[in-house]
PDB file of C-alpha atoms in Angstrom:
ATOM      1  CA  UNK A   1      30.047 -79.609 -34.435  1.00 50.00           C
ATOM      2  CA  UNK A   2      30.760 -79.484 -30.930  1.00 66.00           C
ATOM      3  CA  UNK A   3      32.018 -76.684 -28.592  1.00 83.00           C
ATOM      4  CA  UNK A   4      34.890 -75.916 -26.516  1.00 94.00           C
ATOM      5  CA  UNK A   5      34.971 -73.496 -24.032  1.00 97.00           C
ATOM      6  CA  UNK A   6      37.804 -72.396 -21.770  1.00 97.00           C
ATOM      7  CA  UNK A   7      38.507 -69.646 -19.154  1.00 97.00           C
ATOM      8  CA  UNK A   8      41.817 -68.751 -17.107  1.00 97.00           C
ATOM      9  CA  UNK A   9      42.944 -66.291 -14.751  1.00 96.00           C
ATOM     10  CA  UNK A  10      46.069 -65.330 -13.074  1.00 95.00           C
ATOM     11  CA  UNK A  11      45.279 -68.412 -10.753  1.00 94.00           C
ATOM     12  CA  UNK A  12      43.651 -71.287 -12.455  1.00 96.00           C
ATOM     13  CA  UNK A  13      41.963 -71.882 -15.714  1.00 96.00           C
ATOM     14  CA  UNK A  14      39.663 -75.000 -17.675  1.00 97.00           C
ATOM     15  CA  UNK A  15      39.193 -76.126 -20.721  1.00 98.00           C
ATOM     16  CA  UNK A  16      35.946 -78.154 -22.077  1.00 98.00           C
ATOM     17  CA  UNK A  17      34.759 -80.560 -24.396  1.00 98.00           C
ATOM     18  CA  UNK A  18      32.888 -83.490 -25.678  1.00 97.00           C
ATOM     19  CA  UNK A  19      34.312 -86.204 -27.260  1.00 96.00           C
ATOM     20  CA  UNK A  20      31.276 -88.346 -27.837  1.00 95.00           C
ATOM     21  CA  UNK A  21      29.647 -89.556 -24.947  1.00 96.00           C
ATOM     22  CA  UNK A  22      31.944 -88.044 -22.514  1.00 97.00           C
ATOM     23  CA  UNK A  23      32.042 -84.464 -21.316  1.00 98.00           C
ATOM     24  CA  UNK A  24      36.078 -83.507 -20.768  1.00 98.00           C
ATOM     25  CA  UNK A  25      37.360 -81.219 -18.200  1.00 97.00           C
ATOM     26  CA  UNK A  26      40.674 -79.889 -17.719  1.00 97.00           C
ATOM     27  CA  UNK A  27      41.261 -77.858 -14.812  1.00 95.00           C
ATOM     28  CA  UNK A  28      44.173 -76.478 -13.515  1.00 94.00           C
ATOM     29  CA  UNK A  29      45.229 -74.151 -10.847  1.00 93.00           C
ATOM     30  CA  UNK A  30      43.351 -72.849  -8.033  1.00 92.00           C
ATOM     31  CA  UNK A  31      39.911 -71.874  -9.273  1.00 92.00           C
ATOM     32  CA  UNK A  32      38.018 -69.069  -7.507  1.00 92.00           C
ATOM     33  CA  UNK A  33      34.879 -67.576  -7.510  1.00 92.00           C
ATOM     34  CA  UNK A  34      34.655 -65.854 -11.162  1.00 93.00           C
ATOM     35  CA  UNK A  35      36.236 -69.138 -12.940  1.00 95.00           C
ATOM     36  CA  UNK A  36      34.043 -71.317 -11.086  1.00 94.00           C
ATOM     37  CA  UNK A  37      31.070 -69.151 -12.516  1.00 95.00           C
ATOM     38  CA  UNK A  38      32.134 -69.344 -15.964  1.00 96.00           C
ATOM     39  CA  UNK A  39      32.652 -73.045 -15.676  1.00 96.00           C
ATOM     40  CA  UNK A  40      29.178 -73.504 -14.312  1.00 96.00           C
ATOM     41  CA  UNK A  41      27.555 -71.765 -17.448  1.00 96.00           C
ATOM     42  CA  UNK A  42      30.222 -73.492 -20.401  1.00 97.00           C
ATOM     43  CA  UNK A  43      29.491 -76.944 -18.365  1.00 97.00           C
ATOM     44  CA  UNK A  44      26.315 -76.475 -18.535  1.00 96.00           C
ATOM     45  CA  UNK A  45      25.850 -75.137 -22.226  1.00 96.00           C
ATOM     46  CA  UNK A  46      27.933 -78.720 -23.084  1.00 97.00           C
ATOM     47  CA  UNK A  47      25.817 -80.830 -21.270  1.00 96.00           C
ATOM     48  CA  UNK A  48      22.262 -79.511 -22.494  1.00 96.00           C
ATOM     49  CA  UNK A  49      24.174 -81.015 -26.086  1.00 95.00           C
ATOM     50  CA  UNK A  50      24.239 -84.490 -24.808  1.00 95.00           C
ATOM     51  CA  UNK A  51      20.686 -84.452 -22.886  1.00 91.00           C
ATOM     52  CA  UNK A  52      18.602 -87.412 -23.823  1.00 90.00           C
ATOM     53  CA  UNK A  53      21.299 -89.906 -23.862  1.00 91.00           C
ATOM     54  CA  UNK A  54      23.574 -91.012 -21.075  1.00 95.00           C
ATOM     55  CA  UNK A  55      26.694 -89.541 -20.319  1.00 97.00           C
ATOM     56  CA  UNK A  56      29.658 -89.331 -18.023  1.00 97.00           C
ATOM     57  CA  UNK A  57      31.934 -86.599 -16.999  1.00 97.00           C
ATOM     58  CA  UNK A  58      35.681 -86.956 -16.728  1.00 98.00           C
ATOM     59  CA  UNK A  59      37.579 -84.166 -15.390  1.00 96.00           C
ATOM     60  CA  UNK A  60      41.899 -84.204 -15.493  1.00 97.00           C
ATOM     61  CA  UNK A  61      43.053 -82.205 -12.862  1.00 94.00           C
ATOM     62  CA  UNK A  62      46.679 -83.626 -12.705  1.00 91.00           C
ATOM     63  CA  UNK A  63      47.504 -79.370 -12.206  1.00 90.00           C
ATOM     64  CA  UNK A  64      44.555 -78.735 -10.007  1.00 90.00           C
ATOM     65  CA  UNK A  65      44.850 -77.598  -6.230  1.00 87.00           C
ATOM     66  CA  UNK A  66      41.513 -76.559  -5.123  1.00 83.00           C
ATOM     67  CA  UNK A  67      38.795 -74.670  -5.024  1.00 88.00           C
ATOM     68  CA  UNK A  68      38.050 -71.513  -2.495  1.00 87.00           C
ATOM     69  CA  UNK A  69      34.972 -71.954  -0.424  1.00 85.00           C
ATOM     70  CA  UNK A  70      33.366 -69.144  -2.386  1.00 84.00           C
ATOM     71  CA  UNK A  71      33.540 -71.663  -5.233  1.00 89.00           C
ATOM     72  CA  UNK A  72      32.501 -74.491  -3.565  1.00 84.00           C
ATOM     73  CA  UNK A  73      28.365 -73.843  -4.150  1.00 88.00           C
ATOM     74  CA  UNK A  74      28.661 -73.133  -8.343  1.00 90.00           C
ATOM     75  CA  UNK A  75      30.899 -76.528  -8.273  1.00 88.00           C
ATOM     76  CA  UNK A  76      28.325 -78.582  -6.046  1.00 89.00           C
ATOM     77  CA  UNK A  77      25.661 -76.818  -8.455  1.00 93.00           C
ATOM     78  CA  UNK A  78      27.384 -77.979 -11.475  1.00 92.00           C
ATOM     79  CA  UNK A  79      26.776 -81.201 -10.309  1.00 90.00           C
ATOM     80  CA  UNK A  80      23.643 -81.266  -9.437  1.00 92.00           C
ATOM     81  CA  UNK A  81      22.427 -80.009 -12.787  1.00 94.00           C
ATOM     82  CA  UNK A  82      24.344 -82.174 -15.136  1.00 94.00           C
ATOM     83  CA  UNK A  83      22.715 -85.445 -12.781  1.00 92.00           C
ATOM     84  CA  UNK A  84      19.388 -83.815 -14.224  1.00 94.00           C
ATOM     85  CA  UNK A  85      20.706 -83.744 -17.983  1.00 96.00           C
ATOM     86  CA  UNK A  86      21.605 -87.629 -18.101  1.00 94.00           C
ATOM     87  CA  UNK A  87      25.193 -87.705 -16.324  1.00 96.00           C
ATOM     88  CA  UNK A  88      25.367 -91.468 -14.935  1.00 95.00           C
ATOM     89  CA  UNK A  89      29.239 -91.427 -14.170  1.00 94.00           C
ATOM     90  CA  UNK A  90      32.285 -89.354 -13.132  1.00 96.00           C
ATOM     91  CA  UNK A  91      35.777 -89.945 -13.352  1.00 97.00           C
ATOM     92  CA  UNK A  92      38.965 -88.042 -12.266  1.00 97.00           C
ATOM     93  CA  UNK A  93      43.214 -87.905 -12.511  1.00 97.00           C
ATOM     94  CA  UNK A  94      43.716 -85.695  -9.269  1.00 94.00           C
ATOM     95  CA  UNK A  95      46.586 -86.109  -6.883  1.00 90.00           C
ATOM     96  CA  UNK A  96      46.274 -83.488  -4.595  1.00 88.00           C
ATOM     97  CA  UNK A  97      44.805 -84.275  -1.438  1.00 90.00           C
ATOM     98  CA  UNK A  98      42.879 -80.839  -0.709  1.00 88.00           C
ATOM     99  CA  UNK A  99      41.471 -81.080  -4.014  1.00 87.00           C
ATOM    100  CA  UNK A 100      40.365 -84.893  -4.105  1.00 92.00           C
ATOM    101  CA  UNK A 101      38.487 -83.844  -0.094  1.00 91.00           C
ATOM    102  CA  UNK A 102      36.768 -81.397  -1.449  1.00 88.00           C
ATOM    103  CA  UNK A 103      35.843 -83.232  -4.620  1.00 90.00           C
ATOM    104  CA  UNK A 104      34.637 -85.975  -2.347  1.00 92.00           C
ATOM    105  CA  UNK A 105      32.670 -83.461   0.072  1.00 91.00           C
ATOM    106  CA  UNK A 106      30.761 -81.884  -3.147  1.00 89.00           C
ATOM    107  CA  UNK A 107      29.561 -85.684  -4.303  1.00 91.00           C
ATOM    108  CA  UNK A 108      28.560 -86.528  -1.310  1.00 91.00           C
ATOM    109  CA  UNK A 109      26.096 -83.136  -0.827  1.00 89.00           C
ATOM    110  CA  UNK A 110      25.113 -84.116  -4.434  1.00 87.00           C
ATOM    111  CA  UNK A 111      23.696 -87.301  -3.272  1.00 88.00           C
ATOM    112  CA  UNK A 112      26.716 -89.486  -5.237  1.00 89.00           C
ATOM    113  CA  UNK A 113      27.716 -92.452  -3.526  1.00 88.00           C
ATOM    114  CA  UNK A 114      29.834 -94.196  -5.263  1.00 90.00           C
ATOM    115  CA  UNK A 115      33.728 -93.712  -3.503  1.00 92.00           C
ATOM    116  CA  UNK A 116      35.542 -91.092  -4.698  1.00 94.00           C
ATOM    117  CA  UNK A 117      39.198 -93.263  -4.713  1.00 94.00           C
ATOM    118  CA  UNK A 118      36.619 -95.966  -6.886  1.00 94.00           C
ATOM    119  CA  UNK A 119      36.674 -92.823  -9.720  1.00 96.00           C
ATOM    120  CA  UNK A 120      40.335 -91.923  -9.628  1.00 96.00           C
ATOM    121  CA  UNK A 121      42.853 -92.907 -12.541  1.00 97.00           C
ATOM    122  CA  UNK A 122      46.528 -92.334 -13.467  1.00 95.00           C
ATOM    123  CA  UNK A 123      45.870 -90.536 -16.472  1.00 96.00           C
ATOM    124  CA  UNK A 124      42.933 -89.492 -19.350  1.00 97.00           C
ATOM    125  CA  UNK A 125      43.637 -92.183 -21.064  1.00 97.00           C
ATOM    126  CA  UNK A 126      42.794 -94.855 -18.453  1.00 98.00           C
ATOM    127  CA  UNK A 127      39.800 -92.766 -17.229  1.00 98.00           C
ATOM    128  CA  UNK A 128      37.993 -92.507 -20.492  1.00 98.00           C
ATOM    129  CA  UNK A 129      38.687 -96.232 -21.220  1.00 98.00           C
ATOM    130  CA  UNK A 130      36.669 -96.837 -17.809  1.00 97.00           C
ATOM    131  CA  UNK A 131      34.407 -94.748 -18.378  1.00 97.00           C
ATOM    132  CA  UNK A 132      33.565 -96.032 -22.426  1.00 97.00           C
ATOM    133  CA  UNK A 133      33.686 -99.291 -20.468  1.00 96.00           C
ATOM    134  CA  UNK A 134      31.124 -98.531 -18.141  1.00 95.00           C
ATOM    135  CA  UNK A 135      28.813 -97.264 -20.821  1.00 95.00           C
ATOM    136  CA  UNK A 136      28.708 -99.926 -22.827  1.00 93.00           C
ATOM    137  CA  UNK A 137      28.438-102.507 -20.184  1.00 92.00           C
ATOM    138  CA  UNK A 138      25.456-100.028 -18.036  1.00 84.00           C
ATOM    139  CA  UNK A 139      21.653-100.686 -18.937  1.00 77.00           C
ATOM    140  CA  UNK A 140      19.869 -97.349 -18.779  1.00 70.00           C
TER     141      UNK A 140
END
């Protein structure tokens, strides 16, 4: 069985999970400098599950405004580390501008280069079609 974890504050909060091949974040809120601690640890703990196989992360953010520079490093971190445990995509439902530059700015220091507007999508659904897409099409 797979876990969950979540975390919120008086400011932000995310939720966690796998659903097969794909490791689901929700995030919401601005998320600071504790939250973005706890998410590095839970994201981490999920993605050591699906080591050994590839992977991709989606994250919704449709209620997510951005990160504090504090939190900037344990994001960047975050995806660093699941690159090492078999991540080979991203995707993302974001609107907000500050938070979709700053998503952009962390990929980029993480070596990604794929274009961040390339990994945006309306809505969950149409983001983890993509994304199923692109694993079953990818050779490893």
């Amino acid at each position: 069985m797979n876990q969950s974890y979540g975390k919120r504050d008086k400011y932000g909060g995310y939720q966690l999970q796998i659903e097969g091949q794909l490791l689901i974040a929700r995030v919401s809120g601005v998320i600071g400098s504790g939250l973005s601690k706890s998410y590095l640890n839970n994201l981490l703990q999920l993605a050591q599950q699906l080591q050994g196989k590839p992977w991709v992360y989606i994250a919704d953010c449709t209620g997510y405004q951005a990160s504090i520079p504090d939190a900037a490093s344990n994001l960047q971190k975050a995806y660093e580390e699941c690159l090492k445990l078999g991540c080979v995509g991203d995707a993302y439902c974001i609107d907000s501008p500050v938070g979709i530059n700053q998503l952009a700015q962390i990929r980029r220091e993480s070596k990604i280069s794929t274009d961040i507007q390339k990994r945006i999508f309306a809505d969950l659904d149409k983001a983890k079609a993509a994304m199923l897409k692109f694993l079953q099409d990818a050779v490893f």
